[in-house]
mmCIF file with all atom_site columns, C-alpha atoms and ligand atoms in Angstrom:
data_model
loop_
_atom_site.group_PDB
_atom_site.id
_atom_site.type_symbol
_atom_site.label_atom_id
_atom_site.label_alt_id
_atom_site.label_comp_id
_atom_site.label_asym_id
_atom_site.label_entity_id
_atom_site.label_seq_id
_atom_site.pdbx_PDB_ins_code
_atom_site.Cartn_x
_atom_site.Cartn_y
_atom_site.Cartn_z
_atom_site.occupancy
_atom_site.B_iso_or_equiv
_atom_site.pdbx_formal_charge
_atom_site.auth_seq_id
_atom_site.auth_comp_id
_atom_site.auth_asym_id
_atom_site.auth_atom_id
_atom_site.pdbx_PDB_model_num
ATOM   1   C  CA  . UNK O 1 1   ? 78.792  109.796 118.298 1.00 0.00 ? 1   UNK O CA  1
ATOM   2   C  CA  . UNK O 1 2   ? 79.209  107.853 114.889 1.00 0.00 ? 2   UNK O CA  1
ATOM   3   C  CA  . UNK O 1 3   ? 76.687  107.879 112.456 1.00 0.00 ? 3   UNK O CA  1
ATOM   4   C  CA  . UNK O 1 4   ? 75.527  104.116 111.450 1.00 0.00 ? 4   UNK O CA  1
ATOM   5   C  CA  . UNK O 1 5   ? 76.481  104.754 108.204 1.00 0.00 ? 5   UNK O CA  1
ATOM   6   C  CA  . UNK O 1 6   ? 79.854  105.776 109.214 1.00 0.00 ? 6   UNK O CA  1
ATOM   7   C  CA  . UNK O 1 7   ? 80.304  103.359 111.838 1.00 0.00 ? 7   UNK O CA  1
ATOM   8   C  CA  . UNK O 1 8   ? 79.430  100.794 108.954 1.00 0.00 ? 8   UNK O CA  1
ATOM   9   C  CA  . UNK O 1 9   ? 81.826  102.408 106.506 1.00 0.00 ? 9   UNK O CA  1
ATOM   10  C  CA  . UNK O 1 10  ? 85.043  103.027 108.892 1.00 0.00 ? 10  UNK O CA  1
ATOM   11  C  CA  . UNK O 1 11  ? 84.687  99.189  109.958 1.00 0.00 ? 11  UNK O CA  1
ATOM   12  C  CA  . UNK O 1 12  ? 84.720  98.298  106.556 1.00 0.00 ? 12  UNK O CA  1
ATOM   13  C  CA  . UNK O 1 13  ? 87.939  100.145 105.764 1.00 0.00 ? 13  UNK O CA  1
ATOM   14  C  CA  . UNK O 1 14  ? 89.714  99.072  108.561 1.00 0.00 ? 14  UNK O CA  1
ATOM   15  C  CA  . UNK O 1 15  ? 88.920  95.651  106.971 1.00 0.00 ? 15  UNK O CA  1
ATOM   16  C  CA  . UNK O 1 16  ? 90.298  96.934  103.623 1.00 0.00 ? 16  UNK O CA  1
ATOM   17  C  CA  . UNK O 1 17  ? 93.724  98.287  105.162 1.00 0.00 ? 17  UNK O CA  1
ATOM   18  C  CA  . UNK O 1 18  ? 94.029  94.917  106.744 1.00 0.00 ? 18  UNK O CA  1
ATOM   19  C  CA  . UNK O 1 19  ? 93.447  93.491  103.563 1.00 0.00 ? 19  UNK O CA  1
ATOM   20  C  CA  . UNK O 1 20  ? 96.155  96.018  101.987 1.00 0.00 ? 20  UNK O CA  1
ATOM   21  C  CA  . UNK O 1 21  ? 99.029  94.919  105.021 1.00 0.00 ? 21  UNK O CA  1
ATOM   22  C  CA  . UNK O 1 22  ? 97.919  91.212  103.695 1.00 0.00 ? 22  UNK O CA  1
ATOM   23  C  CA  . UNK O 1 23  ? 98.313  91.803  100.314 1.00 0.00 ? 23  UNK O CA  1
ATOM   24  C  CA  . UNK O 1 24  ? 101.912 93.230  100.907 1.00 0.00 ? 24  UNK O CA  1
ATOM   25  C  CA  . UNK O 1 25  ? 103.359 90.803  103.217 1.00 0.00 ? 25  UNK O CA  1
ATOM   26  C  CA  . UNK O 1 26  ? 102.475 88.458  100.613 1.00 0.00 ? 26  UNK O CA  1
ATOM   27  C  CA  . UNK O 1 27  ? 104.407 90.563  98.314  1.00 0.00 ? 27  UNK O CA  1
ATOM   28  C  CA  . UNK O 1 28  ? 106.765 89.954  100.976 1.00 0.00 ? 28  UNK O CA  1
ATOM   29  C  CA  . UNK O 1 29  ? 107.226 86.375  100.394 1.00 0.00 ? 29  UNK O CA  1
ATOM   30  C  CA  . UNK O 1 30  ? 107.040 86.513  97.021  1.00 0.00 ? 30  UNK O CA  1
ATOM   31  C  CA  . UNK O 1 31  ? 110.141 89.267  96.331  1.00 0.00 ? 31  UNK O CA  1
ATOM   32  C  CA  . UNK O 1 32  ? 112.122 86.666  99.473  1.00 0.00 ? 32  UNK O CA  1
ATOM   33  C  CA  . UNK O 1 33  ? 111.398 83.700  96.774  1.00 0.00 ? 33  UNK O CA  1
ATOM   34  C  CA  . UNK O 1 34  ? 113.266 85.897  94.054  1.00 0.00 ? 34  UNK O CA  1
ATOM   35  C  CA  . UNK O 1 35  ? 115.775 86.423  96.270  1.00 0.00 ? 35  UNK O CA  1
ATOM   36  C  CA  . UNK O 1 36  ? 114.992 90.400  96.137  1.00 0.00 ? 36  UNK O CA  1
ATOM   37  C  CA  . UNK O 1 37  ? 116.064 91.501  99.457  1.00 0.00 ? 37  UNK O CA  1
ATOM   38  C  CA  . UNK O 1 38  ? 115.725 94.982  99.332  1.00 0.00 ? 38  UNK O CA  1
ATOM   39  C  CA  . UNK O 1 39  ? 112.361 94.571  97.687  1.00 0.00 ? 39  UNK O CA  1
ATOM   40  C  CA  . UNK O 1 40  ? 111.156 92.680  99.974  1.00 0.00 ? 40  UNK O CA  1
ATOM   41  C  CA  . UNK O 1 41  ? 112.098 94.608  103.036 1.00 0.00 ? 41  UNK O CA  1
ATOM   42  C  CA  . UNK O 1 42  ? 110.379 98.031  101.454 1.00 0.00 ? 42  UNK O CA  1
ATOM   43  C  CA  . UNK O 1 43  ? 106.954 95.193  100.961 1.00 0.00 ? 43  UNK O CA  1
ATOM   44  C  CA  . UNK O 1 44  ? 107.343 94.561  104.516 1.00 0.00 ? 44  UNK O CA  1
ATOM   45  C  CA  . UNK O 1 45  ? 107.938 98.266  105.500 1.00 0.00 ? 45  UNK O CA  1
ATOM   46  C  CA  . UNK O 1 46  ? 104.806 99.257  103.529 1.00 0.00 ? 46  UNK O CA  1
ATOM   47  C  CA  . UNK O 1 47  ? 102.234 96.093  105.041 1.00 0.00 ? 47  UNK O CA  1
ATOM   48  C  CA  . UNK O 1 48  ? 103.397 97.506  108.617 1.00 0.00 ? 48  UNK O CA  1
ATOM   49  C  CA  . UNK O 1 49  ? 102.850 101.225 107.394 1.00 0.00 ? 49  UNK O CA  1
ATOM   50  C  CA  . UNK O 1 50  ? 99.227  99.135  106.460 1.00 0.00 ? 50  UNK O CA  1
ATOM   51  C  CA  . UNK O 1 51  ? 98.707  98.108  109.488 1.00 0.00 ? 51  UNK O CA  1
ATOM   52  C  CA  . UNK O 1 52  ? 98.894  101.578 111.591 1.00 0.00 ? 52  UNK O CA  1
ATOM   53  C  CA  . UNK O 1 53  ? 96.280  102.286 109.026 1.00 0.00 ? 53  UNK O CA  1
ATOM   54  C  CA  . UNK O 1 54  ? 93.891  100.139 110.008 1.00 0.00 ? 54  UNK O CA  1
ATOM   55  C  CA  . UNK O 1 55  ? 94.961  100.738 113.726 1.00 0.00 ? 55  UNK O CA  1
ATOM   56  C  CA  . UNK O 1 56  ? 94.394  104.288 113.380 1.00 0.00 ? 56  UNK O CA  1
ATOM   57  C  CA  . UNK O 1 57  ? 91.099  103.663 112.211 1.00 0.00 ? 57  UNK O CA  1
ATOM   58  C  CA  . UNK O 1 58  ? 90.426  101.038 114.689 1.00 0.00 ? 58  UNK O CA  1
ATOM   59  C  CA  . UNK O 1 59  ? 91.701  103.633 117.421 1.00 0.00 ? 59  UNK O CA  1
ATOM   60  C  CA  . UNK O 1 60  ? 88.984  106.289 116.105 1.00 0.00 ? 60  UNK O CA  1
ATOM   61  C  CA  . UNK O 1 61  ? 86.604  104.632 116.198 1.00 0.00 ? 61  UNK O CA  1
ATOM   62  C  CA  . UNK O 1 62  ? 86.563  103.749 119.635 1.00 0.00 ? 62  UNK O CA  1
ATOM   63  C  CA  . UNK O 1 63  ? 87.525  107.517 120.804 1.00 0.00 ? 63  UNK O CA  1
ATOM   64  C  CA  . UNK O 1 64  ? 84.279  107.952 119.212 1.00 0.00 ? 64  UNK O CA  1
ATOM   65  C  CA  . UNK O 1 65  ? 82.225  105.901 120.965 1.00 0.00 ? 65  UNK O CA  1
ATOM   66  C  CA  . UNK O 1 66  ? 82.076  103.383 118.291 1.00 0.00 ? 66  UNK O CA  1
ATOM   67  C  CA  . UNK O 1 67  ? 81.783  99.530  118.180 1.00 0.00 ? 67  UNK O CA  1
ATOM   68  C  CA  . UNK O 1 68  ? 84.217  97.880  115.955 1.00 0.00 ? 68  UNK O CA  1
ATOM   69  C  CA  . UNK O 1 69  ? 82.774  94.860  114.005 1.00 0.00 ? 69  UNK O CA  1
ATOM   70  C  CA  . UNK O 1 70  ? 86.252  93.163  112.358 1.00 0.00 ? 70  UNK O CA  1
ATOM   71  C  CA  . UNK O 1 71  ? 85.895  91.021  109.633 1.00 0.00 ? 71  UNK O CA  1
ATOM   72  C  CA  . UNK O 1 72  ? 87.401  88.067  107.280 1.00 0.00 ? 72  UNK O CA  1
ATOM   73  C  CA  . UNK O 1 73  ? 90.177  89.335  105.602 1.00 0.00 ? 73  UNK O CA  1
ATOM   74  C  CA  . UNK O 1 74  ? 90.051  88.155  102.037 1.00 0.00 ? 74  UNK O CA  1
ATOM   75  C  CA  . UNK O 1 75  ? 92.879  85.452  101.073 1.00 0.00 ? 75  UNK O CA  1
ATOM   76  C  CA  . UNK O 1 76  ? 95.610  87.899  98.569  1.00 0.00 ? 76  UNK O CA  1
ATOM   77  C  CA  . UNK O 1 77  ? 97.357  86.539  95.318  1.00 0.00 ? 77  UNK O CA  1
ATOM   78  C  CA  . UNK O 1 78  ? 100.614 84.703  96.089  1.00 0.00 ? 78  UNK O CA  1
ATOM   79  C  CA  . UNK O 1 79  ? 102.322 84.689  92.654  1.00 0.00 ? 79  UNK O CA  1
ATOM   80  C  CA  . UNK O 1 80  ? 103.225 88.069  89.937  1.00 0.00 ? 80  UNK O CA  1
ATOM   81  C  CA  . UNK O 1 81  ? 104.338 87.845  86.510  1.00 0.00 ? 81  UNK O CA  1
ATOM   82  C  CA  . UNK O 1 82  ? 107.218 89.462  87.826  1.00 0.00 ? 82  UNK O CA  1
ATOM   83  C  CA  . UNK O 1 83  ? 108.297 91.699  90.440  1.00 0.00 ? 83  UNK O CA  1
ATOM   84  C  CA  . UNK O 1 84  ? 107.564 94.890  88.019  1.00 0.00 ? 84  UNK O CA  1
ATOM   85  C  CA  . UNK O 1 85  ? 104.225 93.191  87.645  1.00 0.00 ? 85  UNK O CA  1
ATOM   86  C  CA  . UNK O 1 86  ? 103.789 92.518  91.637  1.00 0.00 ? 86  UNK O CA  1
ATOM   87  C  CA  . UNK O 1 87  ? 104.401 96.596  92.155  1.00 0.00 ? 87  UNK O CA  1
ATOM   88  C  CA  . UNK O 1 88  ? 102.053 97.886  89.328  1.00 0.00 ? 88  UNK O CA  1
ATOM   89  C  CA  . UNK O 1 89  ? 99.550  95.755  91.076  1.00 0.00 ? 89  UNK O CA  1
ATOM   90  C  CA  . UNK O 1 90  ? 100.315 97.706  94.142  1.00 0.00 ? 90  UNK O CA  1
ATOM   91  C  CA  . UNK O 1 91  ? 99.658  100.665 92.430  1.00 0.00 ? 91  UNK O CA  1
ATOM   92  C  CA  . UNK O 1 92  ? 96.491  100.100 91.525  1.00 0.00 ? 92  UNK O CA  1
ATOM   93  C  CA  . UNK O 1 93  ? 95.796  98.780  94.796  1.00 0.00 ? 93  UNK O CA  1
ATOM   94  C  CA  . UNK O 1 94  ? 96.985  102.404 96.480  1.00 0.00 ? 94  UNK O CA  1
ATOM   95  C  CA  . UNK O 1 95  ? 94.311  103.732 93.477  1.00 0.00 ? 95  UNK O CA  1
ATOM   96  C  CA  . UNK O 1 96  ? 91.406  101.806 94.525  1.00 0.00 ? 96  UNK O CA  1
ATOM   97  C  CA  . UNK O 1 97  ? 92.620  102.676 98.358  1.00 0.00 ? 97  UNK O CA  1
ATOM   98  C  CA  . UNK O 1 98  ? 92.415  106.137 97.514  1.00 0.00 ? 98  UNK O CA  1
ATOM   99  C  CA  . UNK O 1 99  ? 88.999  105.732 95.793  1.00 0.00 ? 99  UNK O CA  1
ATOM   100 C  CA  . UNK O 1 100 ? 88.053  104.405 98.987  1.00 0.00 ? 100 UNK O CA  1
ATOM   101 C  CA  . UNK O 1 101 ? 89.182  106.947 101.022 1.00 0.00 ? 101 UNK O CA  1
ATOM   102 C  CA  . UNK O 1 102 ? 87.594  109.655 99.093  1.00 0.00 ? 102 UNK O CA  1
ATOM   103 C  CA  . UNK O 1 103 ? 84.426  107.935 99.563  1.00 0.00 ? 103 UNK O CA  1
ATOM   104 C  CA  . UNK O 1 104 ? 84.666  107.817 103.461 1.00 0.00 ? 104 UNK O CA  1
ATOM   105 C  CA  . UNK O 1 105 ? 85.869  111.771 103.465 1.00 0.00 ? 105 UNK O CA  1
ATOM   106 C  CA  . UNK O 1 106 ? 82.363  112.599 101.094 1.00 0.00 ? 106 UNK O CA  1
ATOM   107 C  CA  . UNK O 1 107 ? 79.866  110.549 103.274 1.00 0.00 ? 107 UNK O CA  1
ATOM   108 C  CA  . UNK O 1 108 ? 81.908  112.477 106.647 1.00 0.00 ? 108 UNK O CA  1
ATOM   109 C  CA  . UNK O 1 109 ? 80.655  115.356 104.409 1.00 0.00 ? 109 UNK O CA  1
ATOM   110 C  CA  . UNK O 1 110 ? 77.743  114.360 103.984 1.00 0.00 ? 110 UNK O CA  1
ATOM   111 C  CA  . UNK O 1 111 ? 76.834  113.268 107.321 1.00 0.00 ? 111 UNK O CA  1
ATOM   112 C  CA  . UNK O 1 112 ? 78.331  116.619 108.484 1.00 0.00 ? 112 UNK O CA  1
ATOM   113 C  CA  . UNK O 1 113 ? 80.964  114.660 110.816 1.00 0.00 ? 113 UNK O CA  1
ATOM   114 C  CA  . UNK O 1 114 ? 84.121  117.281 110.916 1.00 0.00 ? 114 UNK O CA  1
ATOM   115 C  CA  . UNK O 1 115 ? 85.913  115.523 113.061 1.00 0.00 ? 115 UNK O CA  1
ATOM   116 C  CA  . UNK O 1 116 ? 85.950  111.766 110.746 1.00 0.00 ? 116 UNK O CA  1
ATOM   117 C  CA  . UNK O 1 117 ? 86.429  114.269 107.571 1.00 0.00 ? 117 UNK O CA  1
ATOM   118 C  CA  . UNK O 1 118 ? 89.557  115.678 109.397 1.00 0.00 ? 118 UNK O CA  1
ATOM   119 C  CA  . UNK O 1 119 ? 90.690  112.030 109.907 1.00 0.00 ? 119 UNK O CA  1
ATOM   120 C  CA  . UNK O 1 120 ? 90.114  111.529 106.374 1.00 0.00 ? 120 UNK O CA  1
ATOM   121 C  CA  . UNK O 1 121 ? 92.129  114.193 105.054 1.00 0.00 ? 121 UNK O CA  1
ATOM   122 C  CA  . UNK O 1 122 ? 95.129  112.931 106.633 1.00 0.00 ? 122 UNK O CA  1
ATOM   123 C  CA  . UNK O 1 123 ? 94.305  109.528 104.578 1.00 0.00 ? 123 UNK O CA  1
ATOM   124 C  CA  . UNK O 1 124 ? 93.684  111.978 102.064 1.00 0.00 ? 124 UNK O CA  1
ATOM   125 C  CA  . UNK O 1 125 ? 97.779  112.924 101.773 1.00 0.00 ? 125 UNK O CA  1
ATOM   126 C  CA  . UNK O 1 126 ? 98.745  110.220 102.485 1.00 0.00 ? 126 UNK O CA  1
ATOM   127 C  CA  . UNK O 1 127 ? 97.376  107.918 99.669  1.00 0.00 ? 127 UNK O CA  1
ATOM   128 C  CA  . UNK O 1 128 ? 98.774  111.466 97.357  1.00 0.00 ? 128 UNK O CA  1
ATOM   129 C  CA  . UNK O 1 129 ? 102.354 110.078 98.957  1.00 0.00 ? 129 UNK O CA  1
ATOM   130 C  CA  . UNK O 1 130 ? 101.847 106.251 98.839  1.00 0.00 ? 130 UNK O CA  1
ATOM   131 C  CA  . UNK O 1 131 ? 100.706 106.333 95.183  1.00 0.00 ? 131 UNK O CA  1
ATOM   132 C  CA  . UNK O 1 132 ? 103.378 108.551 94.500  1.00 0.00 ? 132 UNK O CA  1
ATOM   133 C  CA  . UNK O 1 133 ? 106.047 106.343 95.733  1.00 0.00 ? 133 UNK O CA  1
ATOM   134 C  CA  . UNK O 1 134 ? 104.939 103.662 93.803  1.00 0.00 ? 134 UNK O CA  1
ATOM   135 C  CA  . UNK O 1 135 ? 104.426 104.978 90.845  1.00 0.00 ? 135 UNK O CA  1
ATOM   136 C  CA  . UNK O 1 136 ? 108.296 106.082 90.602  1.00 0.00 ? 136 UNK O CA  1
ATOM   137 C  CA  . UNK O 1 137 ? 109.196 102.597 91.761  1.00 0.00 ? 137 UNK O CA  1
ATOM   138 C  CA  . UNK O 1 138 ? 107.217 101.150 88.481  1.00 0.00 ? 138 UNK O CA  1
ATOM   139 C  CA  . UNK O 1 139 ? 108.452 103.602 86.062  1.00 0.00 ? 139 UNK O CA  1
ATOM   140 C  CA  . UNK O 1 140 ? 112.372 102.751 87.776  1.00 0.00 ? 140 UNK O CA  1
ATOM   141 C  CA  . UNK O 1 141 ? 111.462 99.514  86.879  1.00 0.00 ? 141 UNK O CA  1
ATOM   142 C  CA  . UNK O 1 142 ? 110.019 99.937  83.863  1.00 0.00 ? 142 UNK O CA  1
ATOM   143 C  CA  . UNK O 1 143 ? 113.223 101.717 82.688  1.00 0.00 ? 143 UNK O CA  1
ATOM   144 C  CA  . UNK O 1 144 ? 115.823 98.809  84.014  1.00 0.00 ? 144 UNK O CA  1
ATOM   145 C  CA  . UNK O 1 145 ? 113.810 96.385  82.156  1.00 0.00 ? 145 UNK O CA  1
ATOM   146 C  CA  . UNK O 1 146 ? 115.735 92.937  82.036  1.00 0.00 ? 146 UNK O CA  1
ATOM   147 C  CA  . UNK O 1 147 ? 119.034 94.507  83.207  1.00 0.00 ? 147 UNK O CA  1
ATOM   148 C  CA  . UNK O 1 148 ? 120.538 92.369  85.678  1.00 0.00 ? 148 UNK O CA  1
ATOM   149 C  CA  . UNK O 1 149 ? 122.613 95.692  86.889  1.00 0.00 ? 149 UNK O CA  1
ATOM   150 C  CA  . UNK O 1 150 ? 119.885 97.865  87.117  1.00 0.00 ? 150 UNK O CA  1
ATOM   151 C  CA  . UNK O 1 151 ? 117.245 95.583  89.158  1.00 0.00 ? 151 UNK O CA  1
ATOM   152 C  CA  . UNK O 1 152 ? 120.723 95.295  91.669  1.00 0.00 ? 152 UNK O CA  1
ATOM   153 C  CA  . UNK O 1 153 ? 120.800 98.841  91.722  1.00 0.00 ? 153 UNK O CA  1
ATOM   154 C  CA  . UNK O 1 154 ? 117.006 99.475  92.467  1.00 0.00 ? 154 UNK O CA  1
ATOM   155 C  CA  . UNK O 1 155 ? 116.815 96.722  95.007  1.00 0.00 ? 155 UNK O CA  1
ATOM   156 C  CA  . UNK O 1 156 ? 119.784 98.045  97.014  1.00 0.00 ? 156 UNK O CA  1
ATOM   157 C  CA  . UNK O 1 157 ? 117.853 101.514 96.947  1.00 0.00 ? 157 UNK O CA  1
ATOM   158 C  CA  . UNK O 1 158 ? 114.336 99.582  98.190  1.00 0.00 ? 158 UNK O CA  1
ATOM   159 C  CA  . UNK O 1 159 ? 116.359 98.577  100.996 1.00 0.00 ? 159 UNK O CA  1
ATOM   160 C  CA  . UNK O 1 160 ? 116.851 101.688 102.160 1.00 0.00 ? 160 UNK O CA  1
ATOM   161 C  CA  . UNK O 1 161 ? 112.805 102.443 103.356 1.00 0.00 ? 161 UNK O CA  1
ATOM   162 C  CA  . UNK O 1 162 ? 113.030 103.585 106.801 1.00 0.00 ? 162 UNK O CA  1
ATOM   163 C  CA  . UNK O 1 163 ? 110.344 101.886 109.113 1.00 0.00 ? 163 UNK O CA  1
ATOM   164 C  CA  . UNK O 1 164 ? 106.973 103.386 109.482 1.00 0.00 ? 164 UNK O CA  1
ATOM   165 C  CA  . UNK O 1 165 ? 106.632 105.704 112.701 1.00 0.00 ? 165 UNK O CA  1
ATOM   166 C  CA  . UNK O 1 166 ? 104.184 104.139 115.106 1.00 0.00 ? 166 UNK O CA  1
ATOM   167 C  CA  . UNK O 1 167 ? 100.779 106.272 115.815 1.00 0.00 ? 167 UNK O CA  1
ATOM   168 C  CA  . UNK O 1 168 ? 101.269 108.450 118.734 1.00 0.00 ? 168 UNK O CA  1
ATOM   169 C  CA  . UNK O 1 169 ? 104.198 110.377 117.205 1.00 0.00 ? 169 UNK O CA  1
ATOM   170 C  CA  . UNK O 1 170 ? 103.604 111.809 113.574 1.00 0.00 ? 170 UNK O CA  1
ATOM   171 C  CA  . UNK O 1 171 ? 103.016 109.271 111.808 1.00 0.00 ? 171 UNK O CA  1
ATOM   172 C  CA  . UNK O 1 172 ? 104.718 108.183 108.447 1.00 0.00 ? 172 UNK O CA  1
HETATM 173 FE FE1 . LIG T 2 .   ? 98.048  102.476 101.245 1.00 0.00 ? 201 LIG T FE1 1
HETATM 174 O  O1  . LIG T 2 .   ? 96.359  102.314 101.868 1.00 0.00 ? 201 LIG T O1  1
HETATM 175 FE FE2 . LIG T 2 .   ? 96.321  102.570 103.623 1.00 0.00 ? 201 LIG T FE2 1
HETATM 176 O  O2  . LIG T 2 .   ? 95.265  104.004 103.494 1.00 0.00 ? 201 LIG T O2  1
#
């Protein structure tokens, strides 16, 4: 059985990787409006990756005897500066995720839940992966600058993001 504390805590990150899938399908729409193709398509690969987060979650929770209390998902920006500035704010979105997630894996810890901290860890690497992605994206774009060639180039390669696996098989 879940802790209350936990409980409380996993529902709330569920909420905050449904917020993250929000935030990047509206990334989405906004690389679409630019006319950024293969941006776009790795902004929709990574809100569906997103979503099988909070699913895994939500899936957990209920092997566990939980109750799952879903929330409001909080309305995300619409507009960048520019699409360099739309993935350095995904950055530090995968930075505050992974604050979050070592949070969850301490109070596990804490609450001396092995089983949630093992679920955790797996968060755990994957945030490690996800904010190193994006981090080589930004400095990419960083480097390319204004270059009309060179943002081409890097949105042909952003095209090429395979799809998430779905949870069941190993997961992405
Ligand atoms: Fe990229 O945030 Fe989920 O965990």
């Amino acid at each position: 059985m879940l802790s209350p504390k936990l409980q409380e805590a996993l529902n709330k990150q569920i909420n905050e990787e449904y917020y993250s899938s929000y935030l990047y399908r509206s990334m989405v729409a906004y690389m679409e409006e630019k006319n950024l193709d293969g941006c776009a398509h790795w902004m929709r690969m990574q809100a569906d990756e997103e979503h099988l987060h909070a699913l895994k979650i939500f899936d957990y929770v209920l092997e566990r005897g939980g109750k799952i209390e879903l929330q409001t998902v909080a309305a995300p920006p619409r507009e960048w500066d520019s699409p360099l500035a739309a993935f350095e704010a995904a950055l530090e979105h995968e930075k505050y995720m992974t604050g979050n997630i070592t949070k969850l894996a301490d109070l596990a810890l804490e609450e001396r839940d092995h089983a949630t901290n093992n679920v955790m860890q797996w968060y755990v690497s994957e945030q490690v992966e996800e904010e190193a992605n994006v981090d080589d994206i930004v400095n990419k774009l960083r480097m390319v600058g204004d270059s009309g060639p060179g943002i081409f180039m890097m949105d042909r390669e952003l095209k090429t993001r395979p799809a998430p696996t779905p949870i069941g098989g190993e997961q992405a």
